[in-house]
Amino acid sequence: MSSFSRTVSVACAGAFAGGCLVVSVVLVPTWREMDPEAFLAWFQENGPRLGLTLFPLEVAGALFAVLAFFGAVRRGSNGRLPWGLSSLCIVATLVLLPLYFAGANARMIEGNMGAREVGAELASWQGWQWLRTALAVLAVAFGGWGLGRERAERTPK
């Protein structure tokens, strides 16, 4: 795997982490202030778009991090540990999709949630989203560490 591909891994994970931060810091607090029916209408229209924007970045970040890890292992690089940690963190964000987000989002999109349930669901959603955000930020940090270690190996002394 080339240095360019490893950099793409960190860039994709970084874009995903940035999107997660926007959702955590801007969107979720806005949603929680909305009237429950207005929120559900907004989410039914825009939730799928939000997912379609972030999901490809998440998948690309995970794919390239895993490839970087296996490449580092194959080369015996000092980047094995950071790329392994980066891979674990970004893949964990993907695991959260079927674990929580798919069901919760489907209930909101399909209208299978009453207005009285919205507040509690958004509180839960917010907690899971912060976990996802933290994992994405850690994936970027570990990926950056991996890039740095591998660059140091290639730098003449």
Short mmCIF file of N, CA and C in Angstrom, two decimals:
data_model
loop_
_atom_site.label_atom_id
_atom_site.label_comp_id
_atom_site.label_asym_id
_atom_site.label_seq_id
_atom_site.Cartn_x
_atom_site.Cartn_y
_atom_site.Cartn_z
N MET A 1 0.85 -1.18 0.00
CA MET A 1 0.00 0.00 0.00
C MET A 1 0.89 1.23 0.00
N SER A 2 0.61 2.15 -0.88
CA SER A 2 1.46 3.33 -1.02
C SER A 2 1.19 4.35 0.09
N SER A 3 2.14 5.26 0.24
CA SER A 3 1.99 6.34 1.20
C SER A 3 0.75 7.17 0.87
N PHE A 4 0.48 7.34 -0.41
CA PHE A 4 -0.71 8.08 -0.83
C PHE A 4 -1.98 7.41 -0.32
N SER A 5 -2.06 6.10 -0.43
CA SER A 5 -3.24 5.37 0.04
C SER A 5 -3.40 5.46 1.54
N ARG A 6 -2.29 5.42 2.26
CA ARG A 6 -2.36 5.57 3.71
C ARG A 6 -2.85 6.97 4.08
N THR A 7 -2.39 7.94 3.32
CA THR A 7 -2.85 9.32 3.55
C THR A 7 -4.34 9.44 3.24
N VAL A 8 -4.80 8.78 2.20
CA VAL A 8 -6.23 8.78 1.87
C VAL A 8 -7.03 8.17 3.02
N SER A 9 -6.49 7.15 3.65
CA SER A 9 -7.17 6.54 4.79
C SER A 9 -7.41 7.58 5.88
N VAL A 10 -6.37 8.30 6.24
CA VAL A 10 -6.49 9.31 7.30
C VAL A 10 -7.42 10.44 6.85
N ALA A 11 -7.33 10.82 5.58
CA ALA A 11 -8.20 11.88 5.08
C ALA A 11 -9.67 11.48 5.12
N CYS A 12 -9.99 10.27 4.70
CA CYS A 12 -11.38 9.80 4.72
C CYS A 12 -11.89 9.67 6.16
N ALA A 13 -11.07 9.08 7.01
CA ALA A 13 -11.47 8.97 8.41
C ALA A 13 -11.61 10.36 9.04
N GLY A 14 -10.74 11.28 8.64
CA GLY A 14 -10.82 12.66 9.14
C GLY A 14 -12.09 13.36 8.69
N ALA A 15 -12.45 13.17 7.44
CA ALA A 15 -13.70 13.76 6.93
C ALA A 15 -14.90 13.15 7.66
N PHE A 16 -14.87 11.84 7.89
CA PHE A 16 -15.94 11.19 8.62
C PHE A 16 -16.00 11.71 10.05
N ALA A 17 -14.85 11.82 10.72
CA ALA A 17 -14.81 12.33 12.09
C ALA A 17 -15.34 13.77 12.14
N GLY A 18 -14.99 14.57 11.16
CA GLY A 18 -15.50 15.94 11.10
C GLY A 18 -17.01 15.96 10.95
N GLY A 19 -17.53 15.08 10.09
CA GLY A 19 -18.98 14.97 9.93
C GLY A 19 -19.65 14.54 11.23
N CYS A 20 -19.01 13.59 11.92
CA CYS A 20 -19.55 13.13 13.21
C CYS A 20 -19.57 14.27 14.23
N LEU A 21 -18.52 15.08 14.23
CA LEU A 21 -18.47 16.22 15.15
C LEU A 21 -19.59 17.21 14.85
N VAL A 22 -19.84 17.48 13.58
CA VAL A 22 -20.92 18.40 13.21
C VAL A 22 -22.27 17.85 13.68
N VAL A 23 -22.47 16.56 13.46
CA VAL A 23 -23.72 15.93 13.91
C VAL A 23 -23.83 16.04 15.43
N SER A 24 -22.76 15.73 16.15
CA SER A 24 -22.78 15.73 17.61
C SER A 24 -22.95 17.12 18.22
N VAL A 25 -22.26 18.10 17.64
CA VAL A 25 -22.22 19.43 18.23
C VAL A 25 -23.33 20.35 17.71
N VAL A 26 -23.73 20.18 16.47
CA VAL A 26 -24.70 21.08 15.86
C VAL A 26 -26.07 20.43 15.68
N LEU A 27 -26.11 19.31 14.97
CA LEU A 27 -27.40 18.73 14.61
C LEU A 27 -28.18 18.16 15.80
N VAL A 28 -27.54 17.32 16.60
CA VAL A 28 -28.29 16.67 17.69
C VAL A 28 -28.86 17.71 18.66
N PRO A 29 -28.09 18.71 19.10
CA PRO A 29 -28.71 19.72 19.98
C PRO A 29 -29.87 20.46 19.30
N THR A 30 -29.76 20.71 18.00
CA THR A 30 -30.86 21.35 17.27
C THR A 30 -32.08 20.43 17.24
N TRP A 31 -31.85 19.16 16.95
CA TRP A 31 -32.95 18.19 16.93
C TRP A 31 -33.67 18.13 18.27
N ARG A 32 -32.89 18.17 19.34
CA ARG A 32 -33.47 18.04 20.68
C ARG A 32 -34.31 19.26 21.06
N GLU A 33 -34.05 20.38 20.43
CA GLU A 33 -34.83 21.60 20.69
C GLU A 33 -36.09 21.65 19.83
N MET A 34 -36.15 20.86 18.79
CA MET A 34 -37.29 20.89 17.87
C MET A 34 -38.52 20.23 18.49
N ASP A 35 -39.68 20.64 18.00
CA ASP A 35 -40.91 19.94 18.31
C ASP A 35 -40.76 18.51 17.79
N PRO A 36 -41.17 17.49 18.57
CA PRO A 36 -40.97 16.10 18.13
C PRO A 36 -41.52 15.78 16.74
N GLU A 37 -42.71 16.27 16.41
CA GLU A 37 -43.26 16.00 15.08
C GLU A 37 -42.42 16.66 13.99
N ALA A 38 -41.95 17.88 14.28
CA ALA A 38 -41.11 18.60 13.30
C ALA A 38 -39.79 17.85 13.11
N PHE A 39 -39.23 17.37 14.22
CA PHE A 39 -37.99 16.61 14.10
C PHE A 39 -38.19 15.37 13.25
N LEU A 40 -39.24 14.60 13.55
CA LEU A 40 -39.48 13.37 12.80
C LEU A 40 -39.66 13.66 11.31
N ALA A 41 -40.36 14.73 10.99
CA ALA A 41 -40.53 15.10 9.57
C ALA A 41 -39.18 15.46 8.95
N TRP A 42 -38.37 16.21 9.69
CA TRP A 42 -37.04 16.58 9.19
C TRP A 42 -36.19 15.33 8.97
N PHE A 43 -36.20 14.44 9.96
CA PHE A 43 -35.36 13.25 9.89
C PHE A 43 -35.81 12.31 8.78
N GLN A 44 -37.12 12.20 8.58
CA GLN A 44 -37.62 11.35 7.50
C GLN A 44 -37.12 11.84 6.15
N GLU A 45 -37.03 13.15 5.99
CA GLU A 45 -36.57 13.71 4.72
C GLU A 45 -35.06 13.73 4.60
N ASN A 46 -34.38 14.08 5.67
CA ASN A 46 -32.94 14.33 5.59
C ASN A 46 -32.04 13.27 6.21
N GLY A 47 -32.58 12.42 7.07
CA GLY A 47 -31.76 11.38 7.70
C GLY A 47 -31.04 10.50 6.70
N PRO A 48 -31.77 10.00 5.68
CA PRO A 48 -31.08 9.16 4.68
C PRO A 48 -29.97 9.91 3.94
N ARG A 49 -30.18 11.17 3.67
CA ARG A 49 -29.13 11.96 2.98
C ARG A 49 -27.89 12.10 3.86
N LEU A 50 -28.11 12.31 5.12
CA LEU A 50 -26.99 12.43 6.05
C LEU A 50 -26.19 11.13 6.07
N GLY A 51 -26.90 10.01 6.15
CA GLY A 51 -26.22 8.72 6.13
C GLY A 51 -25.48 8.47 4.83
N LEU A 52 -26.10 8.84 3.72
CA LEU A 52 -25.46 8.63 2.41
C LEU A 52 -24.24 9.53 2.21
N THR A 53 -24.16 10.60 2.97
CA THR A 53 -23.00 11.48 2.90
C THR A 53 -21.85 10.92 3.73
N LEU A 54 -22.15 10.47 4.94
CA LEU A 54 -21.09 10.03 5.85
C LEU A 54 -20.64 8.59 5.65
N PHE A 55 -21.57 7.71 5.29
CA PHE A 55 -21.25 6.29 5.19
C PHE A 55 -20.10 5.98 4.23
N PRO A 56 -20.05 6.55 3.03
CA PRO A 56 -18.92 6.23 2.15
C PRO A 56 -17.56 6.64 2.73
N LEU A 57 -17.54 7.76 3.45
CA LEU A 57 -16.29 8.19 4.08
C LEU A 57 -15.88 7.22 5.18
N GLU A 58 -16.85 6.75 5.93
CA GLU A 58 -16.60 5.79 7.00
C GLU A 58 -16.06 4.48 6.44
N VAL A 59 -16.70 3.98 5.38
CA VAL A 59 -16.28 2.72 4.77
C VAL A 59 -14.88 2.86 4.16
N ALA A 60 -14.65 3.95 3.44
CA ALA A 60 -13.33 4.16 2.82
C ALA A 60 -12.26 4.28 3.90
N GLY A 61 -12.54 5.03 4.95
CA GLY A 61 -11.57 5.15 6.05
C GLY A 61 -11.25 3.80 6.66
N ALA A 62 -12.29 2.98 6.86
CA ALA A 62 -12.08 1.65 7.44
C ALA A 62 -11.30 0.75 6.49
N LEU A 63 -11.70 0.73 5.23
CA LEU A 63 -11.04 -0.13 4.25
C LEU A 63 -9.55 0.21 4.15
N PHE A 64 -9.23 1.48 3.99
CA PHE A 64 -7.83 1.87 3.83
C PHE A 64 -7.04 1.70 5.12
N ALA A 65 -7.68 1.88 6.29
CA ALA A 65 -6.96 1.66 7.56
C ALA A 65 -6.61 0.18 7.71
N VAL A 66 -7.54 -0.69 7.40
CA VAL A 66 -7.27 -2.13 7.49
C VAL A 66 -6.17 -2.52 6.50
N LEU A 67 -6.24 -2.00 5.28
CA LEU A 67 -5.18 -2.27 4.30
C LEU A 67 -3.83 -1.75 4.78
N ALA A 68 -3.83 -0.56 5.41
CA ALA A 68 -2.58 0.00 5.93
C ALA A 68 -2.03 -0.88 7.04
N PHE A 69 -2.91 -1.39 7.89
CA PHE A 69 -2.47 -2.28 8.97
C PHE A 69 -1.83 -3.55 8.40
N PHE A 70 -2.53 -4.21 7.47
CA PHE A 70 -1.97 -5.44 6.90
C PHE A 70 -0.68 -5.16 6.12
N GLY A 71 -0.61 -4.01 5.46
CA GLY A 71 0.63 -3.65 4.77
C GLY A 71 1.77 -3.43 5.75
N ALA A 72 1.48 -2.79 6.87
CA ALA A 72 2.51 -2.56 7.89
C ALA A 72 2.97 -3.88 8.50
N VAL A 73 2.04 -4.79 8.71
CA VAL A 73 2.40 -6.11 9.24
C VAL A 73 3.29 -6.84 8.23
N ARG A 74 2.89 -6.81 6.96
CA ARG A 74 3.65 -7.50 5.91
C ARG A 74 5.07 -6.94 5.79
N ARG A 75 5.22 -5.63 5.94
CA ARG A 75 6.53 -4.99 5.83
C ARG A 75 7.33 -5.04 7.13
N GLY A 76 6.68 -5.43 8.23
CA GLY A 76 7.35 -5.40 9.52
C GLY A 76 7.58 -3.97 9.99
N SER A 77 6.71 -3.07 9.62
CA SER A 77 6.85 -1.64 9.89
C SER A 77 6.53 -1.31 11.34
N ASN A 78 7.11 -0.21 11.81
CA ASN A 78 6.77 0.31 13.13
C ASN A 78 5.35 0.89 13.16
N GLY A 79 4.70 0.96 12.03
CA GLY A 79 3.34 1.46 11.96
C GLY A 79 2.28 0.43 12.29
N ARG A 80 2.71 -0.79 12.61
CA ARG A 80 1.72 -1.86 12.88
C ARG A 80 0.76 -1.49 14.01
N LEU A 81 1.28 -1.07 15.15
CA LEU A 81 0.43 -0.77 16.30
C LEU A 81 -0.53 0.38 16.00
N PRO A 82 -0.03 1.53 15.55
CA PRO A 82 -1.00 2.62 15.30
C PRO A 82 -2.03 2.29 14.22
N TRP A 83 -1.60 1.60 13.16
CA TRP A 83 -2.58 1.25 12.12
C TRP A 83 -3.56 0.20 12.63
N GLY A 84 -3.10 -0.69 13.49
CA GLY A 84 -4.01 -1.65 14.09
C GLY A 84 -5.05 -0.96 14.97
N LEU A 85 -4.61 0.00 15.78
CA LEU A 85 -5.54 0.74 16.62
C LEU A 85 -6.50 1.60 15.79
N SER A 86 -5.97 2.22 14.74
CA SER A 86 -6.82 3.01 13.85
C SER A 86 -7.89 2.14 13.22
N SER A 87 -7.48 0.96 12.77
CA SER A 87 -8.43 0.02 12.15
C SER A 87 -9.51 -0.38 13.14
N LEU A 88 -9.11 -0.73 14.35
CA LEU A 88 -10.08 -1.14 15.36
C LEU A 88 -11.10 -0.03 15.64
N CYS A 89 -10.62 1.19 15.76
CA CYS A 89 -11.53 2.30 16.07
C CYS A 89 -12.51 2.58 14.93
N ILE A 90 -12.02 2.65 13.70
CA ILE A 90 -12.92 2.99 12.59
C ILE A 90 -13.85 1.83 12.27
N VAL A 91 -13.38 0.59 12.41
CA VAL A 91 -14.27 -0.56 12.20
C VAL A 91 -15.33 -0.59 13.30
N ALA A 92 -14.97 -0.19 14.51
CA ALA A 92 -15.95 -0.14 15.61
C ALA A 92 -17.08 0.84 15.28
N THR A 93 -16.77 1.93 14.56
CA THR A 93 -17.85 2.85 14.19
C THR A 93 -18.83 2.15 13.25
N LEU A 94 -18.32 1.27 12.40
CA LEU A 94 -19.19 0.51 11.50
C LEU A 94 -20.04 -0.50 12.27
N VAL A 95 -19.46 -1.08 13.31
CA VAL A 95 -20.19 -2.05 14.13
C VAL A 95 -21.38 -1.38 14.83
N LEU A 96 -21.23 -0.10 15.15
CA LEU A 96 -22.31 0.62 15.81
C LEU A 96 -23.54 0.78 14.91
N LEU A 97 -23.34 0.69 13.60
CA LEU A 97 -24.48 0.83 12.69
C LEU A 97 -25.54 -0.24 12.94
N PRO A 98 -25.21 -1.52 12.82
CA PRO A 98 -26.25 -2.52 13.09
C PRO A 98 -26.58 -2.65 14.58
N LEU A 99 -25.61 -2.32 15.42
CA LEU A 99 -25.82 -2.45 16.86
C LEU A 99 -26.88 -1.47 17.37
N TYR A 100 -26.87 -0.24 16.87
CA TYR A 100 -27.83 0.75 17.36
C TYR A 100 -28.45 1.60 16.25
N PHE A 101 -27.62 2.25 15.45
CA PHE A 101 -28.12 3.29 14.55
C PHE A 101 -29.11 2.81 13.51
N ALA A 102 -28.91 1.63 12.94
CA ALA A 102 -29.83 1.16 11.89
C ALA A 102 -31.25 1.05 12.42
N GLY A 103 -31.42 0.47 13.57
CA GLY A 103 -32.76 0.31 14.13
C GLY A 103 -33.39 1.63 14.55
N ALA A 104 -32.61 2.44 15.24
CA ALA A 104 -33.13 3.74 15.71
C ALA A 104 -33.48 4.63 14.52
N ASN A 105 -32.59 4.70 13.56
CA ASN A 105 -32.84 5.55 12.39
C ASN A 105 -34.05 5.05 11.60
N ALA A 106 -34.16 3.74 11.45
CA ALA A 106 -35.29 3.18 10.70
C ALA A 106 -36.61 3.53 11.39
N ARG A 107 -36.64 3.44 12.71
CA ARG A 107 -37.86 3.79 13.44
C ARG A 107 -38.25 5.24 13.20
N MET A 108 -37.26 6.13 13.17
CA MET A 108 -37.55 7.55 12.96
C MET A 108 -37.93 7.83 11.51
N ILE A 109 -37.27 7.19 10.58
CA ILE A 109 -37.54 7.42 9.15
C ILE A 109 -38.89 6.83 8.75
N GLU A 110 -39.19 5.66 9.25
CA GLU A 110 -40.43 4.97 8.85
C GLU A 110 -41.64 5.45 9.64
N GLY A 111 -41.43 6.34 10.59
CA GLY A 111 -42.55 6.85 11.38
C GLY A 111 -43.05 5.86 12.42
N ASN A 112 -42.21 4.92 12.83
CA ASN A 112 -42.59 3.92 13.83
C ASN A 112 -42.26 4.39 15.25
N MET A 113 -42.26 5.70 15.44
CA MET A 113 -41.94 6.26 16.75
C MET A 113 -42.95 7.36 17.03
N GLY A 114 -43.52 7.31 18.21
CA GLY A 114 -44.44 8.36 18.60
C GLY A 114 -43.70 9.59 19.08
N ALA A 115 -44.39 10.71 19.05
CA ALA A 115 -43.79 11.97 19.47
C ALA A 115 -43.29 11.90 20.91
N ARG A 116 -43.97 11.14 21.76
CA ARG A 116 -43.55 11.02 23.16
C ARG A 116 -42.24 10.28 23.32
N GLU A 117 -41.88 9.47 22.36
CA GLU A 117 -40.65 8.68 22.44
C GLU A 117 -39.42 9.44 21.94
N VAL A 118 -39.65 10.52 21.21
CA VAL A 118 -38.55 11.22 20.53
C VAL A 118 -37.49 11.72 21.51
N GLY A 119 -37.89 12.35 22.59
CA GLY A 119 -36.91 12.91 23.54
C GLY A 119 -35.97 11.86 24.10
N ALA A 120 -36.54 10.75 24.55
CA ALA A 120 -35.71 9.68 25.11
C ALA A 120 -34.83 9.05 24.04
N GLU A 121 -35.38 8.87 22.84
CA GLU A 121 -34.58 8.27 21.76
C GLU A 121 -33.43 9.18 21.36
N LEU A 122 -33.69 10.48 21.28
CA LEU A 122 -32.61 11.41 20.92
C LEU A 122 -31.54 11.48 22.00
N ALA A 123 -31.92 11.34 23.26
CA ALA A 123 -30.92 11.31 24.33
C ALA A 123 -30.03 10.08 24.16
N SER A 124 -30.64 8.95 23.87
CA SER A 124 -29.88 7.73 23.62
C SER A 124 -29.02 7.87 22.37
N TRP A 125 -29.61 8.39 21.30
CA TRP A 125 -28.92 8.59 20.02
C TRP A 125 -27.70 9.47 20.23
N GLN A 126 -27.86 10.52 21.03
CA GLN A 126 -26.75 11.44 21.29
C GLN A 126 -25.58 10.72 21.97
N GLY A 127 -25.87 9.88 22.94
CA GLY A 127 -24.80 9.14 23.61
C GLY A 127 -24.06 8.22 22.65
N TRP A 128 -24.80 7.48 21.85
CA TRP A 128 -24.18 6.59 20.86
C TRP A 128 -23.39 7.41 19.84
N GLN A 129 -23.91 8.56 19.46
CA GLN A 129 -23.21 9.40 18.48
C GLN A 129 -21.90 9.94 19.04
N TRP A 130 -21.87 10.29 20.32
CA TRP A 130 -20.61 10.74 20.91
C TRP A 130 -19.58 9.61 20.96
N LEU A 131 -20.04 8.40 21.22
CA LEU A 131 -19.13 7.25 21.18
C LEU A 131 -18.57 7.09 19.77
N ARG A 132 -19.44 7.17 18.78
CA ARG A 132 -19.02 7.06 17.38
C ARG A 132 -18.03 8.16 17.02
N THR A 133 -18.31 9.37 17.47
CA THR A 133 -17.42 10.51 17.20
C THR A 133 -16.05 10.30 17.83
N ALA A 134 -16.03 9.86 19.08
CA ALA A 134 -14.75 9.63 19.78
C ALA A 134 -13.94 8.55 19.07
N LEU A 135 -14.60 7.47 18.66
CA LEU A 135 -13.89 6.41 17.94
C LEU A 135 -13.33 6.92 16.61
N ALA A 136 -14.09 7.74 15.90
CA ALA A 136 -13.61 8.28 14.63
C ALA A 136 -12.41 9.21 14.83
N VAL A 137 -12.47 10.05 15.85
CA VAL A 137 -11.35 10.96 16.13
C VAL A 137 -10.11 10.15 16.53
N LEU A 138 -10.30 9.12 17.33
CA LEU A 138 -9.17 8.25 17.70
C LEU A 138 -8.60 7.55 16.48
N ALA A 139 -9.45 7.11 15.56
CA ALA A 139 -8.98 6.46 14.34
C ALA A 139 -8.07 7.40 13.55
N VAL A 140 -8.45 8.66 13.48
CA VAL A 140 -7.63 9.65 12.77
C VAL A 140 -6.31 9.87 13.49
N ALA A 141 -6.38 10.00 14.81
CA ALA A 141 -5.15 10.23 15.58
C ALA A 141 -4.18 9.05 15.44
N PHE A 142 -4.70 7.84 15.55
CA PHE A 142 -3.84 6.66 15.40
C PHE A 142 -3.32 6.55 13.97
N GLY A 143 -4.15 6.87 12.99
CA GLY A 143 -3.70 6.85 11.59
C GLY A 143 -2.59 7.86 11.35
N GLY A 144 -2.74 9.04 11.93
CA GLY A 144 -1.68 10.05 11.82
C GLY A 144 -0.38 9.58 12.47
N TRP A 145 -0.52 8.92 13.60
CA TRP A 145 0.65 8.34 14.27
C TRP A 145 1.29 7.29 13.37
N GLY A 146 0.47 6.46 12.75
CA GLY A 146 1.00 5.44 11.83
C GLY A 146 1.74 6.07 10.66
N LEU A 147 1.15 7.12 10.08
CA LEU A 147 1.83 7.82 8.99
C LEU A 147 3.18 8.35 9.44
N GLY A 148 3.19 8.96 10.61
CA GLY A 148 4.44 9.53 11.13
C GLY A 148 5.51 8.47 11.37
N ARG A 149 5.12 7.36 11.94
CA ARG A 149 6.09 6.28 12.20
C ARG A 149 6.65 5.73 10.89
N GLU A 150 5.79 5.57 9.90
CA GLU A 150 6.27 5.00 8.63
C GLU A 150 7.13 6.01 7.86
N ARG A 151 6.80 7.28 7.96
CA ARG A 151 7.66 8.29 7.32
C ARG A 151 9.03 8.32 7.98
N ALA A 152 9.04 8.20 9.30
CA ALA A 152 10.32 8.20 10.02
C ALA A 152 11.18 7.02 9.61
N GLU A 153 10.57 5.88 9.33
CA GLU A 153 11.32 4.70 8.89
C GLU A 153 11.97 4.94 7.52
N ARG A 154 11.32 5.70 6.68
CA ARG A 154 11.83 5.92 5.33
C ARG A 154 12.80 7.10 5.23
N THR A 155 12.89 7.91 6.27
CA THR A 155 13.75 9.07 6.26
C THR A 155 15.19 8.65 6.53
N PRO A 156 16.10 9.03 5.63
CA PRO A 156 17.52 8.68 5.85
C PRO A 156 18.03 9.36 7.13
N LYS A 157 18.86 8.60 7.81
CA LYS A 157 19.40 9.13 9.08
C LYS A 157 20.78 9.64 8.92
#
